[in-house]
Tab-separated table of C-alpha atoms in Angstrom:
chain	number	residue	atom	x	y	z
A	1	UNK	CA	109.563	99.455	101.315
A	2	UNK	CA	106.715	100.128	103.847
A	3	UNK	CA	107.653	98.750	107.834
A	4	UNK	CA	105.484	98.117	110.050
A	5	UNK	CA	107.505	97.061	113.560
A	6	UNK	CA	104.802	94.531	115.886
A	7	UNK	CA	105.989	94.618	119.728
A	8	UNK	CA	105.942	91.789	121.231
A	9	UNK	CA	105.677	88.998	118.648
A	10	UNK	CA	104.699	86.515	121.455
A	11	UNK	CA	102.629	87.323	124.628
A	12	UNK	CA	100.538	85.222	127.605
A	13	UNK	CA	98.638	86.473	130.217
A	14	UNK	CA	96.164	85.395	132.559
A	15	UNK	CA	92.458	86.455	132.575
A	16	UNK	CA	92.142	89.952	134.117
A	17	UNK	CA	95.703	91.142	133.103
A	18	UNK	CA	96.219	94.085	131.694
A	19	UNK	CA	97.861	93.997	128.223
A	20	UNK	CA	99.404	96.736	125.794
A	21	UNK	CA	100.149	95.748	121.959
A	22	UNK	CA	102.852	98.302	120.365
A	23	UNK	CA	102.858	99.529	117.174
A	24	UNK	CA	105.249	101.782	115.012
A	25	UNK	CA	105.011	102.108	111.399
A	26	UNK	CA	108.525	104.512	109.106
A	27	UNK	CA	106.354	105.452	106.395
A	28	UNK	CA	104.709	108.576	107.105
A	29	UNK	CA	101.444	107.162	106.462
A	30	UNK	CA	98.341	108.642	107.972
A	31	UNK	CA	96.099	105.467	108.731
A	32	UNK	CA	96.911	102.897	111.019
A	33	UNK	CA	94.953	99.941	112.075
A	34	UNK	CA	94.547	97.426	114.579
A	35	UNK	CA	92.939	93.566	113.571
A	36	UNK	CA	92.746	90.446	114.851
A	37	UNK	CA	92.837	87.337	112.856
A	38	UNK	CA	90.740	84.350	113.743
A	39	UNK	CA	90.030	81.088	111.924
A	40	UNK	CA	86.718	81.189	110.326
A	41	UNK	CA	86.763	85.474	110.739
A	42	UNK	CA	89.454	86.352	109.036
A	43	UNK	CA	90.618	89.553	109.570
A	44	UNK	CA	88.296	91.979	111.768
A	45	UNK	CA	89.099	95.379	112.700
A	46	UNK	CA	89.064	96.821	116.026
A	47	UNK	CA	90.169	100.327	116.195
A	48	UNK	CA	92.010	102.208	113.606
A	49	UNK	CA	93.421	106.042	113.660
A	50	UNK	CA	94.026	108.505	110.495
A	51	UNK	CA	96.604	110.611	112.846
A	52	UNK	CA	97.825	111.434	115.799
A	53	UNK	CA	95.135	111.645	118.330
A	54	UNK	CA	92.342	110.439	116.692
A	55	UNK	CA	90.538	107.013	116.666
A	56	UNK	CA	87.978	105.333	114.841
A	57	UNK	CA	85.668	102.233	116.197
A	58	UNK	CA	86.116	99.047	114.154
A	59	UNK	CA	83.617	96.377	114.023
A	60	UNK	CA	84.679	94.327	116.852
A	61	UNK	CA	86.045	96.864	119.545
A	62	UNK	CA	84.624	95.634	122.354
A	63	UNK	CA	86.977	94.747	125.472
A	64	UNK	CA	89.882	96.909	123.516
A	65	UNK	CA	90.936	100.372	123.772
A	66	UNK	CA	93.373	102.285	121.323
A	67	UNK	CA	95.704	105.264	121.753
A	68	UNK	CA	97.450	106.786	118.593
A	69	UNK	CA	100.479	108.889	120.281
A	70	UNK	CA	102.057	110.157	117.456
A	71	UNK	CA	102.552	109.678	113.710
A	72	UNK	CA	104.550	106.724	114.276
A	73	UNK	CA	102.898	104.821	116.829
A	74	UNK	CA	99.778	102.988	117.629
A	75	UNK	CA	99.072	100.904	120.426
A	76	UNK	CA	96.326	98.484	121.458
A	77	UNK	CA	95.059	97.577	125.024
A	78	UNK	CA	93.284	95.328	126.667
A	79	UNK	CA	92.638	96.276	130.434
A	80	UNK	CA	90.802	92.971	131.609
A	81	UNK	CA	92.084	90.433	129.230
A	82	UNK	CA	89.560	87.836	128.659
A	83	UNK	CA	90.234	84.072	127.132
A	84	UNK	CA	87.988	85.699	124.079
A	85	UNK	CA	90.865	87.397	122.966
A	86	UNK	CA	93.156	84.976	122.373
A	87	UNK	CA	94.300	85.678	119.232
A	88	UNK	CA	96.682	86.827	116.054
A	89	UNK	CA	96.750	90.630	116.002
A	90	UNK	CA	98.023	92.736	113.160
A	91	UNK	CA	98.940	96.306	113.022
A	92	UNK	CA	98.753	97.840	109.462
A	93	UNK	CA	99.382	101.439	108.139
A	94	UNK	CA	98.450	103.040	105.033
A	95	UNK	CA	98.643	106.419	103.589
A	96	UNK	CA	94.998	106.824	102.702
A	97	UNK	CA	91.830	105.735	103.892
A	98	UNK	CA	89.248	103.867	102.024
A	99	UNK	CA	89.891	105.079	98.779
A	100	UNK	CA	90.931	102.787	95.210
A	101	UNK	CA	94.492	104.059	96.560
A	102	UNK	CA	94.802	102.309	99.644
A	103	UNK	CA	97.274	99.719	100.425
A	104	UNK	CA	97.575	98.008	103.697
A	105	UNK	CA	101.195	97.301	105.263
A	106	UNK	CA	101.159	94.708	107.524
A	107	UNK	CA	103.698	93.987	110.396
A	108	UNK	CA	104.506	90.775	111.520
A	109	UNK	CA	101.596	89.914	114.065
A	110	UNK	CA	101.608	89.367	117.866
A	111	UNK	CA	100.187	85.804	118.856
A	112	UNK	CA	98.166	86.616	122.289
A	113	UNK	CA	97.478	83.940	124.809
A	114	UNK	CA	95.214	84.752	127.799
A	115	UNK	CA	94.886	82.089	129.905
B	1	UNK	CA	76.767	97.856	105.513
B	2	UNK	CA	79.248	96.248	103.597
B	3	UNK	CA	80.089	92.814	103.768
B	4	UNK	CA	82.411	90.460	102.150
B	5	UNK	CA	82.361	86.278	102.189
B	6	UNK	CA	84.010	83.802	100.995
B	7	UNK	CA	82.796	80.130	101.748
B	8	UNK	CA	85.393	78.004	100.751
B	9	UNK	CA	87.882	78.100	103.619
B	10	UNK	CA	89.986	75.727	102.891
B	11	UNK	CA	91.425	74.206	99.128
B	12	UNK	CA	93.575	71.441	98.338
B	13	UNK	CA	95.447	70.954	95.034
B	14	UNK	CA	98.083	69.523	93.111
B	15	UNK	CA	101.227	71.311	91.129
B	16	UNK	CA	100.011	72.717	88.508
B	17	UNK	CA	95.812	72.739	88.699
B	18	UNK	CA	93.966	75.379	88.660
B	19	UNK	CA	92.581	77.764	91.283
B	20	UNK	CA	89.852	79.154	91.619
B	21	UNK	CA	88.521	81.113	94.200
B	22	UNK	CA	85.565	82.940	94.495
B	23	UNK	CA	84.405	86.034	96.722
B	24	UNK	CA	81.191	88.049	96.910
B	25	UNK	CA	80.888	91.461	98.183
B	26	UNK	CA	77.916	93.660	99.048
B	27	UNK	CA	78.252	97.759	98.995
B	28	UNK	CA	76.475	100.793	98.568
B	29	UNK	CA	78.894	102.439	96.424
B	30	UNK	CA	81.477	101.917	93.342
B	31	UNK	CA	83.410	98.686	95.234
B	32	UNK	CA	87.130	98.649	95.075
B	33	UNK	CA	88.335	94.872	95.449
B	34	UNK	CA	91.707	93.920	96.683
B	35	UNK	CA	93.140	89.845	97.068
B	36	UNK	CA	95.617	90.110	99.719
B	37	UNK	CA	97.809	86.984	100.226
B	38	UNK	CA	99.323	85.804	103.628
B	39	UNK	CA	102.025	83.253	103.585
B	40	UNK	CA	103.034	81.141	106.897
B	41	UNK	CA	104.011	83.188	109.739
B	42	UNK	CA	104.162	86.569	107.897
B	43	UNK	CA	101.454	89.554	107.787
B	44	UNK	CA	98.763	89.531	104.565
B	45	UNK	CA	100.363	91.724	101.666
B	46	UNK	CA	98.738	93.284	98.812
B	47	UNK	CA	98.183	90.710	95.619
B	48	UNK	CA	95.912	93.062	93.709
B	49	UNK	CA	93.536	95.005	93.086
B	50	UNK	CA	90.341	95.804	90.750
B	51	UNK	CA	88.243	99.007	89.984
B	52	UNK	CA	85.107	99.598	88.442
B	53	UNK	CA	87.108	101.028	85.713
B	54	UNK	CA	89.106	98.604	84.641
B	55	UNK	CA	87.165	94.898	86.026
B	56	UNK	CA	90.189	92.774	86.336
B	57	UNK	CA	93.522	92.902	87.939
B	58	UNK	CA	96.908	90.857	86.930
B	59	UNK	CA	100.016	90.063	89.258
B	60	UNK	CA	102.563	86.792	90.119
B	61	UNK	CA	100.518	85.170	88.040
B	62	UNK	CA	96.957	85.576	89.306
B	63	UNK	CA	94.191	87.597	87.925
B	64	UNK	CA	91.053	88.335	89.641
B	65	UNK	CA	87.953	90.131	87.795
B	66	UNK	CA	84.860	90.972	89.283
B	67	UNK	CA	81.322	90.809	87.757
B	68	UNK	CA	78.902	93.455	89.089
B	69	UNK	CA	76.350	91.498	88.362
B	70	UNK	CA	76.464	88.745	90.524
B	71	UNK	CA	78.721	90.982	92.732
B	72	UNK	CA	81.821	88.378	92.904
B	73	UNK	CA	84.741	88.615	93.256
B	74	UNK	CA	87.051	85.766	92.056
B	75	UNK	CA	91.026	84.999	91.959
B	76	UNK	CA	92.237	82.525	89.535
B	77	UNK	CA	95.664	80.751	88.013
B	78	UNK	CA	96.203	78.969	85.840
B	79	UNK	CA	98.885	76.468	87.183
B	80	UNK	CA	99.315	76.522	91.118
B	81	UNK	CA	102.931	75.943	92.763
B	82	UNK	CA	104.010	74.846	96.160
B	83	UNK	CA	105.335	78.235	96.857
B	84	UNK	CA	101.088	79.585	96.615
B	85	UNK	CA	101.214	77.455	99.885
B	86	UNK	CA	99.504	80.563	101.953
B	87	UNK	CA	95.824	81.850	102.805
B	88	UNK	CA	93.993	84.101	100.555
B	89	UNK	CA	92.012	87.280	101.226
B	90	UNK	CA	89.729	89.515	99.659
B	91	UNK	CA	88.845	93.019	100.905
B	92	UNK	CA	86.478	96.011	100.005
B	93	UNK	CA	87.442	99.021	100.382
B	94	UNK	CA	84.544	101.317	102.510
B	95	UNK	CA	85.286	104.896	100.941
B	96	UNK	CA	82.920	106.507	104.025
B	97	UNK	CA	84.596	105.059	106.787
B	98	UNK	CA	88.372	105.142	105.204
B	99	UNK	CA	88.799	101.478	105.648
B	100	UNK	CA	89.231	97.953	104.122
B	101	UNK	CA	86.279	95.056	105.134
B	102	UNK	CA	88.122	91.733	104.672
B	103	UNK	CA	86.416	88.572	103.741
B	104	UNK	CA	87.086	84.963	106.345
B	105	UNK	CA	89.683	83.377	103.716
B	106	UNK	CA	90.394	80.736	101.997
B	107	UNK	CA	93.736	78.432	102.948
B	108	UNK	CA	95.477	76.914	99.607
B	109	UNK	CA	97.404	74.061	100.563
B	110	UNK	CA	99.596	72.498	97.336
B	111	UNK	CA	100.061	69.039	97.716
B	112	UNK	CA	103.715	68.419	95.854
């Protein structure tokens, strides 16, 4: 069974903080992905990686940057956290890209509060 | 680009109705469709997915088909339970950009 691992599940900060969202997926998959999950938006992605090193632009990256360190891990941060991002973010992984084989893991989601 | 929507965001039922819920997509290529189902306080999971090769998709219960048509995209059951409590999404899959476009959803709430 795919894991995805979400770090912290709960965070608040004040407008201007700095902010890092952790990610590590076990499944030796080569895509991971950051979105954030908004009623009426559903699920839009930010920044997303096919290995170690590399990043893609989503379609809402503004405000965020992204750093994929290894394999493993993916994290997400926001330097000058702005009310705008309050939020649901999800992490997902998946061994392909685009492709009629993809599947998306999930992890659990980190609620983001930025007061 | 491509685009997915779905306009009904939020549908209320009894046990055992039926659901229906309808997506349309927009794409330059062959679409792959995926329903991905979220239940409270847990990530979205894969519910199923369709190809142009074989227009309809089957799992827990659901099936979804598309019609390339009218380019929707629609998940259906016959009898709804409690336990389909969650939100619903459907997806695209961009083969370019190696990623998954995900429609706004639509939140089933079963009334028991």
């Amino acid at each position: 069974e795919a894991a995805v691992t979400q770090s912290p599940r709960n965070k608040v900060t004040v407008t201007g903080g700095n902010v890092t969202l952790s990610c590590r997926q076990t499944n030796s998959h080569n895509y991971m992905y950051w979105y954030r999950q908004d009623t009426g938006h559903g699920l839009r992605l930010i920044h997303y990686s096919y290995g170690a090193g590399n990043l893609q632009i989503g379609d809402v990256p503004d405000g965020y940057k992204a750093t994929r360190t290894t394999q493993e891990d993916f994290f997400l941060l926001l330097e000058l956290a702005s009310p705008s991002q309050t939020s649901l973010y999800f992490c997902a992984s998946s061994e392909t890209g685009g492709t009629s084989q993809n599947t998306l893991y999930f992890g659990a989601g980190t609620r983001l509060s930025v007061l | 680009g491509d685009s997915v929507t779905q306009k009904q965001g939020q549908v209320t039922l009894s046990e055992d109705d039926f659901l229906f819920i309808n997506c349309t997509y927009s794409t330059t290529t062959y679409p792959t469709l995926f329903w991905y189902v979220q239940y409270p306080g847990q990530g979205p999971q894969l519910l199923l997915k369709v190809t142009t090769a074989n227009n309809k998709g089957i799992s827990r219960g659901f099936e979804a088909t598309y019609d390339k048509g009218t380019t929707s995209f629609h998940l259906q059951k016959a009898s709804v339970q409690e336990s389909d409590s969650a939100v619903y999404f459907c997806a695209l899959a961009n083969y370019n950009q190696g990623k998954l476009i995900f429609g706004q959803g639509t939140k089933l709430s079963i009334k028991p």
